Coordinates of C-alpha atoms and ligand atoms in Angstrom, one line a residue:
X1 CA -0.2 0.0 0.1
X2 CA 1.9 3.5 -1.0
X3 CA 0.5 5.8 0.5
X4 CA 1.9 8.4 -1.8
X5 CA -0.8 7.0 -4.5
X6 CA -3.2 6.8 -2.6
X7 CA -3.2 10.6 -1.9
X8 CA -3.3 11.5 -5.1
X9 CA -7.0 9.5 -4.8
X10 CA -8.0 12.3 -2.2
X11 CA -8.5 15.8 -4.0
X12 CA -8.5 17.7 -0.6
X13 CA -5.4 16.3 0.6
X14 CA -4.1 19.3 -2.1
X15 CA -5.6 22.4 -0.3
X16 CA -3.6 24.4 1.9
X17 CA -4.6 25.8 5.6
X18 CA -2.7 29.0 6.6
X19 CA -0.7 28.7 3.1
X20 CA 0.9 25.8 4.6
X21 CA 0.0 21.3 3.6
X22 CA -3.6 20.4 5.1
X23 CA -2.3 17.8 8.5
X24 CA -6.4 16.0 8.1
X25 CA -5.7 14.4 11.8
X26 CA -9.4 14.3 13.0
X27 CA -10.5 10.4 10.3
X28 CA -11.9 9.6 13.5
X29 CA -14.6 12.4 13.0
X30 CA -15.4 11.9 10.2
X31 CA -13.5 10.2 6.7
X32 CA -11.2 12.6 3.5
X33 CA -13.3 11.0 0.1
X34 CA -11.6 9.9 -2.6
X35 CA -12.4 10.4 -6.3
X36 CA -14.8 7.6 -7.0
X37 CA -17.1 7.8 -4.6
X38 CA -17.3 12.2 -4.9
X39 CA -17.5 10.7 -9.1
X40 CA -20.4 7.8 -7.6
X41 CA -22.7 10.3 -5.8
X42 CA -22.0 12.6 -9.2
X43 CA -22.9 10.0 -11.9
X44 CA -25.9 9.1 -10.0
X45 CA -27.2 13.6 -9.4
X46 CA -26.6 13.7 -13.2
X47 CA -27.1 10.1 -15.1
X48 CA -29.4 8.5 -12.4
X49 CA -31.8 10.5 -10.8
X50 CA -35.3 9.3 -9.3
X51 CA -37.0 7.8 -6.7
X52 CA -36.8 4.1 -6.3
X53 CA -38.4 0.9 -5.5
X54 CA -42.0 1.9 -6.2
X55 CA -42.2 2.7 -10.5
X56 CA -40.8 0.6 -14.1
X57 CA -39.6 3.8 -15.4
X58 CA -36.3 2.4 -17.0
X59 CA -34.4 5.7 -14.9
X60 CA -36.4 4.1 -11.4
X61 CA -35.2 1.1 -12.4
X62 CA -31.2 2.1 -12.7
X63 CA -32.4 4.5 -9.2
X64 CA -33.2 0.8 -7.5
X65 CA -30.7 -1.3 -8.6
X66 CA -27.4 1.2 -7.5
X67 CA -29.3 1.5 -4.8
X68 CA -29.5 -2.0 -4.1
X69 CA -26.4 -3.2 -5.3
X70 CA -25.2 -1.1 -2.4
X71 CA -26.5 -2.7 -0.1
X72 CA -26.0 -6.4 -2.0
X73 CA -22.0 -4.6 -1.7
X74 CA -21.9 -3.1 2.2
X75 CA -23.4 -6.8 2.9
X76 CA -20.1 -8.9 1.5
X77 CA -17.8 -6.8 3.3
X78 CA -19.1 -7.7 6.4
X79 CA -19.6 -11.2 6.0
X80 CA -24.0 -10.3 6.4
X81 CA -27.0 -11.5 4.4
X82 CA -27.7 -8.2 2.3
X83 CA -31.5 -8.3 3.3
X84 CA -29.4 -7.8 7.0
X85 CA -28.2 -4.7 6.1
X86 CA -30.3 -1.6 6.8
X87 CA -29.7 1.8 5.7
X88 CA -29.7 4.9 8.2
X89 CA -28.4 7.9 8.4
X90 CA -25.8 7.3 11.1
X91 CA -24.8 5.1 14.1
X92 CA -27.0 7.7 15.9
X93 CA -30.2 6.8 13.9
X94 CA -28.8 2.5 14.0
X95 CA -28.4 2.6 18.0
X96 CA -31.4 4.9 18.6
X97 CA -33.4 2.5 15.9
X98 CA -32.6 -0.6 18.4
X99 CA -33.4 1.1 21.2
X100 CA -36.6 2.1 19.9
X101 CA -37.7 -1.2 18.2
X102 CA -36.1 -3.5 20.5
X103 CA -35.0 -2.4 23.9
X104 CA -38.2 -0.2 24.0
X105 CA -40.1 -3.4 23.6
X106 CA -38.4 -6.6 25.0
X107 CA -36.9 -4.5 28.0
X108 CA -39.5 -4.8 31.4
X109 CA -38.6 -3.9 34.6
X110 CA -36.0 -5.1 36.8
X111 CA -33.5 -5.7 34.3
X112 CA -30.2 -4.8 33.3
X113 CA -28.6 -3.4 29.9
X114 CA -24.1 -3.5 30.2
X115 CA -22.5 -1.3 28.6
X116 CA -18.9 -0.2 29.0
X117 CA -17.2 3.2 30.5
X118 CA -15.6 4.0 27.0
X119 CA -18.7 4.8 24.8
X120 CA -19.8 6.8 23.0
X121 CA -22.6 9.3 23.9
X122 CA -24.6 7.3 21.0
X123 CA -23.8 3.9 23.1
X124 CA -25.1 5.6 26.2
X125 CA -28.5 7.7 25.8
X126 CA -30.3 6.0 23.1
X127 CA -30.2 3.2 26.9
X128 CA -30.2 5.7 29.2
X129 CA -33.6 6.6 27.9
X130 CA -35.1 2.5 27.9
X131 CA -33.9 1.9 31.4
X132 CA -35.4 5.2 32.5
X133 CA -38.8 4.8 30.3
X134 CA -38.7 0.5 31.6
X135 CA -37.5 1.4 35.1
X136 CA -34.3 -1.1 34.0
X137 CA -30.9 -0.6 35.3
X138 CA -27.9 1.2 32.7
X139 CA -24.5 -0.4 33.5
X140 CA -20.9 0.3 33.3
X141 CA -18.2 -2.3 33.2
X142 CA -15.6 -0.7 34.0
X143 CA -11.6 0.4 32.4
X144 CA -8.4 -0.4 33.9
X145 CA -4.8 1.0 31.9
X146 CA -7.3 2.8 29.5
X147 CA -8.7 -1.5 28.4
X148 CA -12.1 -2.6 29.0
X149 CA -11.9 -4.7 33.1
X150 CA -13.2 -8.3 31.5
X151 CA -13.5 -9.6 35.5
X152 CA -15.8 -6.3 36.5
X153 CA -16.9 -6.6 33.4
X154 CA -18.3 -11.4 34.0
X155 CA -18.8 -9.7 37.2
X156 CA -21.5 -7.2 36.2
X157 CA -23.1 -9.6 33.6
X158 CA -25.8 -11.6 35.6
X159 CA -29.1 -13.5 34.6
X160 CA -30.8 -9.4 35.4
X161 CA -28.4 -8.4 31.8
X162 CA -30.8 -8.6 28.9
X163 CA -28.7 -6.5 26.6
X164 CA -25.3 -5.4 26.4
X165 CA -24.0 -3.0 24.6
X166 CA -20.1 -2.7 23.3
X167 CA -18.2 -0.8 21.1
X168 CA -15.6 -2.2 18.9
X169 CA -12.7 0.7 18.9
X170 CA -12.9 3.2 21.1
X171 CA -13.3 6.6 19.8
X172 CA -10.7 8.1 22.3
X173 CA -8.3 5.0 24.4
X174 CA -8.1 3.3 20.5
X175 CA -8.4 0.5 22.8
X176 CA -9.5 -2.4 19.9
X177 CA -12.1 -4.5 22.9
X178 CA -12.4 -8.6 21.9
X179 CA -15.9 -8.5 21.3
X180 CA -16.1 -12.1 19.9
X181 CA -15.0 -13.4 23.6
X182 CA -17.3 -10.7 25.1
X183 CA -20.4 -11.4 22.3
X184 CA -20.1 -15.8 23.5
X185 CA -20.6 -14.1 28.0
X186 CA -23.5 -12.3 26.5
X187 CA -25.0 -15.4 25.0
X188 CA -23.5 -17.2 27.5
X189 CA -25.5 -15.0 29.5
X190 CA -28.6 -14.4 28.2
X191 CA -28.2 -11.2 26.1
X192 CA -28.9 -9.4 23.2
X193 CA -25.5 -8.3 21.4
X194 CA -24.8 -4.9 20.5
X195 CA -21.4 -3.8 18.8
X196 CA -21.1 -0.4 18.0
X197 CA -18.3 -0.6 15.6
X198 CA -18.6 2.8 14.3
X199 CA -14.3 3.7 14.6
X200 CA -13.8 -0.3 13.9
X201 CA -15.6 -0.9 10.3
X202 CA -13.5 1.7 8.6
X203 CA -10.0 0.3 10.1
X204 CA -10.3 -3.3 9.9
X205 CA -11.7 -7.2 8.3
X206 CA -15.2 -7.2 10.0
X207 CA -17.1 -10.3 9.8
X208 CA -20.5 -9.8 12.3
X209 CA -20.8 -13.8 11.6
X210 CA -17.4 -15.1 12.7
X211 CA -18.1 -12.0 16.2
X212 CA -21.5 -13.5 16.0
X213 CA -23.0 -10.0 16.8
X214 CA -26.8 -9.4 16.7
X215 CA -26.7 -6.5 15.9
X216 CA -23.3 -4.1 14.4
X217 CA -23.5 -0.3 13.5
X218 CA -21.2 2.2 11.3
X219 CA -20.9 5.1 9.7
X220 CA -19.9 5.8 6.4
X221 CA -18.8 8.6 6.3
X222 CA -15.8 7.2 8.6
X223 CA -14.6 5.2 5.8
X224 CA -14.3 7.2 2.5
X225 CA -18.3 7.4 2.0
X226 CA -20.7 10.0 2.2
X227 CA -23.3 10.5 5.1
X228 CA -24.6 7.3 5.3
X229 CA -24.8 4.2 8.4
X230 CA -25.5 0.8 8.6
X231 CA -27.8 -1.2 11.4
X232 CA -26.7 -5.1 10.6
X233 CA -29.2 -7.1 12.3
X234 CA -29.5 -10.8 13.0
X235 CA -32.6 -12.0 10.2
X236 CA -34.1 -14.1 12.2
X237 CA -34.8 -10.5 15.5
X238 CA -34.9 -8.4 12.7
X239 CA -37.7 -10.8 11.3
X240 CA -40.0 -10.6 14.4
X241 CA -39.0 -6.5 15.7
X242 CA -41.8 -4.0 15.6
X243 CA -40.3 -1.0 12.8
X244 CA -38.6 1.9 13.8
X245 CA -40.6 5.1 11.9
X246 CA -43.3 4.1 10.3
X247 CA -44.8 5.7 6.5
X248 CA -43.6 5.2 2.7
X249 CA -42.0 2.1 1.6
X250 CA -42.0 0.0 4.3
X251 CA -44.8 -1.4 4.2
X252 CA -46.9 -4.4 1.8
X253 CA -51.0 -2.4 2.8
X254 CA -52.8 -0.1 4.1
X255 CA -55.6 -0.3 5.3
X256 CA -58.3 2.5 7.6
X257 CA -57.0 2.1 10.9
X258 CA -54.2 -1.1 10.1
X259 CA -51.2 -1.9 7.9
X260 CA -49.1 -5.6 7.1
X261 CA -45.0 -4.5 7.2
X262 CA -42.5 -4.9 3.8
X263 CA -40.0 -7.6 4.3
X264 CA -36.4 -6.9 5.6
X265 CA -34.5 -5.6 5.4
X266 CA -37.3 -2.6 3.8
X267 CA -39.4 -2.1 7.2
X268 CA -36.6 -0.1 8.2
X269 CA -36.5 2.1 6.2
X270 CA -39.3 4.4 6.2
X271 CA -39.4 7.2 3.1
X272 CA -36.9 7.8 0.3
X273 CA -33.4 7.4 1.5
X274 CA -30.4 8.9 1.4
X275 CA -29.6 6.7 -2.6
X276 CA -27.0 8.9 -3.6
X277 CA -24.9 8.3 -1.2
X278 CA -26.1 4.7 -0.3
X279 CA -24.0 4.5 -4.3
X280 CA -21.3 7.0 -2.7
X281 CA -20.8 3.7 0.3
X282 CA -20.3 0.8 -2.1
X283 CA -17.7 2.8 -3.8
X284 CA -16.1 3.6 -0.3
X285 CA -16.2 -0.4 0.4
X286 CA -15.1 -1.4 -3.2
X287 CA -11.7 0.9 -2.6
X288 CA -11.3 -0.7 0.1
X289 CA -11.7 -3.7 -0.2
X290 CA -8.6 -2.9 -3.9
X291 CA -6.5 -2.0 -0.4
X292 CA -7.4 -4.8 1.6
X293 CA -8.4 -4.4 4.6
X294 CA -5.1 -6.5 6.4
X295 CA -3.8 -3.4 4.3
X296 CA -5.5 -0.7 5.4
X297 CA -5.1 -2.5 9.2
X298 CA -1.2 -2.4 8.5
X299 CA -1.0 1.2 7.4
X300 CA -3.0 2.0 10.7
X301 CA -0.6 0.5 13.0
X302 CA 3.0 1.6 11.5
X303 CA 2.2 5.1 11.3
X304 CA 0.3 4.9 15.6
X305 CA 3.2 3.6 16.6
X306 CA 6.0 5.8 14.8
X307 CA 3.4 8.5 15.9
X308 CA 3.4 7.2 20.1
X309 CA 6.9 7.1 20.0
X310 CA 7.3 10.2 18.3
X311 CA 4.7 12.0 21.3
X312 CA 7.7 11.2 23.9
X313 CA 9.9 13.0 22.6
X314 CA 7.1 16.3 23.1
X315 CA 7.6 17.5 27.1
X316 CA 4.9 17.0 29.6
X317 CA 2.9 15.1 27.3
X318 CA 0.0 12.9 29.0
X319 CA -1.2 9.9 26.4
X320 CA -4.6 7.9 27.0
X321 CA -4.7 4.9 25.5
X322 CA -2.4 1.8 25.2
X323 CA 0.5 1.0 23.7
X324 CA -0.3 -1.5 21.3
X325 CA -3.7 -4.1 20.2
X326 CA -5.5 -0.1 19.7
X327 CA -6.6 1.7 16.7
X328 CA -5.6 4.7 15.1
X329 CA -6.4 7.0 17.8
X330 CA -4.3 8.9 19.9
X331 CA -5.9 11.1 23.0
X332 CA -3.1 13.0 24.8
X333 CA -3.0 16.6 27.4
X334 CA -0.5 19.2 27.0
X335 CA 0.2 19.9 31.1
X336 CA -2.6 21.9 32.3
X337 CA -3.1 23.7 28.4
X338 CA -6.9 23.2 27.1
X339 CA -7.6 21.2 24.4
X340 CA -8.9 24.0 22.8
X341 CA -6.0 26.0 23.1
X342 CA -3.9 23.2 21.6
X343 CA -6.1 22.7 18.0
X344 CA -6.4 26.8 17.8
X345 CA -2.5 26.9 17.7
X346 CA -2.4 23.6 15.3
X347 CA -4.3 24.9 13.1
X348 CA -2.2 27.5 12.7
X349 CA 0.2 25.1 10.7
X350 CA -2.7 23.6 8.4
X351 CA -2.7 20.9 11.4
X352 CA -6.3 19.1 12.2
X353 CA -7.0 17.9 15.2
X354 CA -10.0 17.3 17.7
X355 CA -10.0 18.9 21.4
X356 CA -12.7 18.1 23.7
X357 CA -15.2 15.8 25.3
X358 CA -15.2 14.0 22.2
X359 CA -19.0 12.3 23.3
X360 CA -17.8 10.9 25.8
X361 CA -18.2 12.1 28.8
X362 CA -18.3 8.7 31.3
X363 CA -15.2 8.5 30.2
X364 CA -13.8 11.9 30.7
X365 CA -14.6 11.2 34.2
X366 CA -13.5 8.1 34.9
X367 CA -10.4 9.5 33.3
X368 CA -10.6 12.4 35.8
X369 CA -9.9 14.3 32.6
X370 CA -12.2 17.3 31.5
X371 CA -11.3 16.9 28.0
X372 CA -8.7 15.8 25.5
X373 CA -6.6 16.2 22.3
X374 CA -6.6 13.8 20.3
X375 CA -5.2 13.3 16.5
X376 CA -6.6 9.9 14.1
X377 CA -4.9 8.6 11.6
X378 CA -6.0 6.6 8.4
X379 CA -4.8 5.8 5.4
X380 CA -4.3 8.7 3.7
X381 CA -2.0 9.9 6.4
X382 CA 1.3 9.6 6.5
X383 CA 5.3 10.8 8.0
X384 CA 5.1 13.6 7.1
X385 CA 1.9 14.8 8.8
X386 CA 2.3 12.8 12.1
X387 CA 6.4 15.4 11.5
X388 CA 4.3 18.3 11.5
X389 CA 1.5 17.8 13.7
X390 CA 4.8 16.8 16.4
X391 CA 6.6 20.2 15.5
X392 CA 3.5 21.7 15.8
X393 CA 2.7 20.1 19.8
X394 CA 6.2 21.8 20.7
X395 CA 5.5 25.0 19.3
X396 CA 2.0 24.8 21.1
X397 CA 4.1 23.6 24.3
X398 CA 6.5 26.4 24.0
X399 CA 3.6 29.4 23.8
X400 CA 1.5 27.7 25.8
X401 CA 3.2 25.6 28.2
X402 CA 3.2 27.1 31.9
Ligands
7TS501 N1 -19.6 4.9 18.2 C1 -18.3 5.5 18.0 C2 -17.0 5.0 18.6 C3 -18.0 7.3 17.7 O1 -16.7 7.3 17.4 C4 -18.6 8.0 16.7 C5 -18.9 9.5 16.5 C6 -20.6 7.4 16.9 C7 -20.9 6.3 17.6 C8 -21.5 8.5 15.8 O2 -21.0 8.8 14.7 P1 -22.1 9.2 14.2 O3 -22.0 9.0 12.3 O4 -23.2 8.8 14.5 O5 -22.2 10.4 14.7 N2 -17.6 9.9 16.9 C9 -17.3 10.8 16.6 C10 -15.5 11.5 17.3 O6 -14.7 11.3 17.6 N3 -15.7 12.0 16.4 O7 -17.2 12.6 15.5 C11 -17.3 12.0 16.3

């Protein structure tokens, strides 16, 4: 995998910020897009735009085929059956769909939902809502030395646990959880197992059948695609579920007082979906497949190791995350300097990083901080990016340090 060739596929990387090379180290928030994805969206609007699933004219048939082909491509990418892929807006919507359509109907008073301290708010707030409404309890497994404390997890997994929902990879710590082992424990306890894969699917080979997840959520926009998301669900569970949203396209029949739902996945895709975005996501998956997910992961490991090594040169830096077995998000603090000040100084040098609570306030609490700075890499990131970043951190230290 040659990063200099990959970089040529990303038009935005030519941009200058304050006259400097754009050093984009915020891919955990959203990835940049290659020209093939941009062109797929453009091609849809220029040549095939129409609504889907409802007309028999040629243009609508083409649009339907583009949309359903994208579903097939995504399904193959994660080892799912085509009908197990539901297109949604993002991971947040996928998890909310589960909260409303599954959990609100299956969680009862006295039940427990088990998550971890390292979850993104998207994998906390929907379960808070369910637990409050149902008189159930939301339980957090602790982290220790930036990884999930499996002993604590096992202790908190009981007969009362009806749902376990865990992030595959943390958007703050970079920690990769052993979701296969966690899933086995969850199933042995009789719980349904949900995985938040927003930070995993873009970066490593994910096989939902091997993990044996009942549901698996991720975001297309973090994996080179447009703003569209995916919820995978086991067919036999989806079949039994009631829909989330009700309206057009999700029914077989409607009378004045009643309706018969469409088959999955369409039962969960009410209204006109994100058709051009799906076309773009299909191309994004093809781009990643051409690189090979093992190569994508290898590049991430090498660059993360390099970055962690170079960060040790920066005086007074605290890094939050494990040394290995991790993804390419690196969170840190420069002494007592606020992360927003660090981001602003780095921006002068064209370096884009994020500072704040990263939508993980319970994790910030567990770490004993209000906020952290975070750099995150992807396939187009290279050693030059890291070198500019480290130099800029040195400058920030000089300017802001005590
Ligand atoms: N889960 C994890 C682990 C995430 O990192 C994010 C987004 C989400 C869920 C929500 O994804 P969305 O597509 O619905 O927004 N994380 C981040 C981030 O770390 N910085 O910006 C968004």
